[in-house]
Amino acid sequence: MTKKKSTKNIIENNSKITSGELNNIPRKVTKFNIAFINIQLFLTFFTLGLFIWYIIDSDMIYSFQLFLGLTLLVMAYNNQFIYRSKKMTAVYASVGFILLILDLIMYIGVHFIGV
């Protein structure tokens, strides 16, 4: 029978922690973490509102795309550092950066070049 390591024993013994055991260690709740979770919540609802507005008025694509990219970047940060769930972090960050770059290209193309 194998003895399961408790998180208290892992921390006290300073033993090597595997990635599976790292997810079991309780995370400290800090004001910084709460702020980023609140930012993600605000951006999610704001992006949803912009999406509804975009359906009605297609000129809102720039704002919608900007806030969708920012929302995905904040989600990637929260997945990596707060939730420690690394499965979708790279996807969120990649899509967020791509959306921000495309938004910048579209904005420059329409407003400065006049395409």
Phi, psi and omega in degrees: 000130180269143180268126180281133179284129175274158182295328179295317179294322180296315182290317183291320184279352182053033180283168179293133183254125177278168183294328177292321179287332180298325179290340180274345180286128181298141179269144176286133177271113180245166177296328179296315178296316179298321179297317181290326176293320177294322177297317178297318179297313179299312181297325179296311180292322179295319178294321176298317176297318177295327177296316178297318178295323179296324178298323180281316184231109186289351177288350181277008182300324182294313180293316180299314182293322178298311183286331174294318177297316178296320178299316180294324178293320177293322177296321178296318178297313181296321178297319184287313191256331182263307183275342182055038177251104190265006185292315185255003184300313182295323179293313180300313182295317181296311181294322178298314178295318180298317179296320179294320179293316178296323178296318178296316179296316179296318181295315179295318181296322183276317189270333182252320182273327179083032181292000000 
